[in-house]
GROMACS .gro file of C-alpha atoms in nm:
model
   94
    1MET     CA    1  -5.698  -0.648  -4.513
    2ASN     CA    2  -5.861  -0.308  -4.464
    3GLU     CA    3  -5.743   0.012  -4.631
    4VAL     CA    4  -5.546   0.143  -4.331
    5ASN     CA    5  -5.361  -0.186  -4.293
    6GLU     CA    6  -5.289  -0.197  -4.669
    7ARG     CA    7  -5.130   0.150  -4.648
    8ARG     CA    8  -4.918   0.049  -4.348
    9HIS     CA    9  -4.811  -0.266  -4.528
   10MET     CA   10  -4.711  -0.065  -4.837
   11ALA     CA   11  -4.515   0.191  -4.635
   12VAL     CA   12  -4.325  -0.072  -4.441
   13ASN     CA   13  -4.241  -0.273  -4.752
   14GLY     CA   14  -4.101   0.009  -4.963
   15PHE     CA   15  -4.411   0.118  -5.152
   16ILE     CA   16  -4.619   0.432  -5.171
   17SER     CA   17  -4.987   0.451  -5.254
   18ILE     CA   18  -5.149   0.625  -5.549
   19GLN     CA   19  -5.286   0.886  -5.309
   20GLN     CA   20  -4.941   0.952  -5.159
   21LEU     CA   21  -4.785   0.987  -5.503
   22ALA     CA   22  -5.061   1.223  -5.609
   23GLY     CA   23  -4.980   1.442  -5.309
   24ILE     CA   24  -4.608   1.437  -5.389
   25LEU     CA   25  -4.666   1.525  -5.755
   26GLY     CA   26  -4.938   1.778  -5.680
   27ILE     CA   27  -5.186   1.612  -5.915
   28SER     CA   28  -5.512   1.425  -5.862
   29ARG     CA   29  -5.541   1.056  -5.778
   30ILE     CA   30  -5.725   1.007  -6.105
   31ALA     CA   31  -5.434   1.156  -6.299
   32VAL     CA   32  -5.195   0.914  -6.125
   33TYR     CA   33  -5.427   0.620  -6.200
   34LYS     CA   34  -5.433   0.721  -6.567
   35LYS     CA   35  -5.052   0.735  -6.578
   36VAL     CA   36  -5.036   0.389  -6.417
   37LYS     CA   37  -5.287   0.249  -6.668
   38LYS     CA   38  -5.088   0.400  -6.960
   39GLY     CA   39  -4.766   0.249  -6.822
   40GLN     CA   40  -4.607   0.590  -6.759
   41ILE     CA   41  -4.573   0.504  -6.389
   42LYS     CA   42  -4.470   0.155  -6.285
   43ALA     CA   43  -4.695   0.011  -6.017
   44ILE     CA   44  -4.801  -0.324  -5.883
   45ARG     CA   45  -5.139  -0.437  -5.764
   46ILE     CA   46  -5.181  -0.523  -5.397
   47GLY     CA   47  -5.535  -0.642  -5.337
   48ARG     CA   48  -5.763  -0.374  -5.476
   49SER     CA   49  -5.498  -0.103  -5.460
   50PHE     CA   50  -5.197  -0.012  -5.667
   51ALA     CA   51  -4.860   0.041  -5.505
   52ILE     CA   52  -4.561   0.223  -5.647
   53PRO     CA   53  -4.220   0.088  -5.544
   54ARG     CA   54  -4.018   0.361  -5.374
   55LYS     CA   55  -3.719   0.271  -5.592
   56TYR     CA   56  -3.906   0.427  -5.888
   57LEU     CA   57  -3.978   0.752  -5.706
   58ASP     CA   58  -3.664   0.934  -5.825
   59SER     CA   59  -3.739   0.835  -6.181
   60ILE     CA   60  -4.101   0.949  -6.152
   61LEU     CA   61  -3.990   1.281  -6.008
   62GLY     CA   62  -3.738   1.330  -6.286
   63ARG     CA   63  -3.437   1.304  -6.057
   64THR     CA   64  -3.264   1.040  -6.266
   65LEU     CA   65  -3.131   1.081  -6.614
   66LYS     CA   66  -3.184   0.841  -6.901
   67ASP     CA   67  -2.881   0.727  -7.099
   68SER     CA   68  -2.983   0.948  -7.391
   69GLN     CA   69  -2.997   1.250  -7.159
   70LYS     CA   70  -2.652   1.168  -7.016
   71LYS     CA   71  -2.507   1.143  -7.367
   72GLU     CA   72  -2.661   1.477  -7.463
   73ILE     CA   73  -2.511   1.645  -7.156
   74ASP     CA   74  -2.170   1.487  -7.218
   75ALA     CA   75  -2.173   1.611  -7.579
   76ALA     CA   76  -2.265   1.963  -7.465
   77VAL     CA   77  -1.983   1.964  -7.207
   78ARG     CA   78  -1.728   1.843  -7.464
   79LYS     CA   79  -1.841   2.112  -7.710
   80THR     CA   80  -1.818   2.383  -7.443
   81VAL     CA   81  -1.470   2.275  -7.338
   82ARG     CA   82  -1.359   2.253  -7.701
   83GLU     CA   83  -1.492   2.600  -7.787
   84TYR     CA   84  -1.425   2.784  -7.460
   85GLY     CA   85  -1.150   2.581  -7.296
   86ASP     CA   86  -0.894   2.863  -7.287
   87THR     CA   87  -1.151   3.107  -7.146
   88LEU     CA   88  -1.256   2.857  -6.881
   89LYS     CA   89  -0.891   2.806  -6.780
   90MET     CA   90  -0.844   3.182  -6.743
   91LEU     CA   91  -1.160   3.208  -6.532
   92GLY     CA   92  -1.035   2.926  -6.313
   93ASN     CA   93  -0.712   3.113  -6.240
   94MET     CA   94  -0.884   3.425  -6.111
   0.00000   0.00000   0.00000
């Protein structure tokens, strides 16, 4: 399979290439390869190329929160409501 056909195959089957991800992230292909090799970006090998499943794209772009981040946000919200609840109620009635 030549390179053009590999890219079409990846796009149709829910994958993006290293080059496409580099463009999305605004970093070099080499930087993406390094992140893949370190395990920072999940990718699979298709022939001689790596492919990144589209389902991981939100995670790579930082659009999803880890459980620890969710817990930290929940704790901050509870603290804010506890400390400023009356003020927030007054602001809501304006």
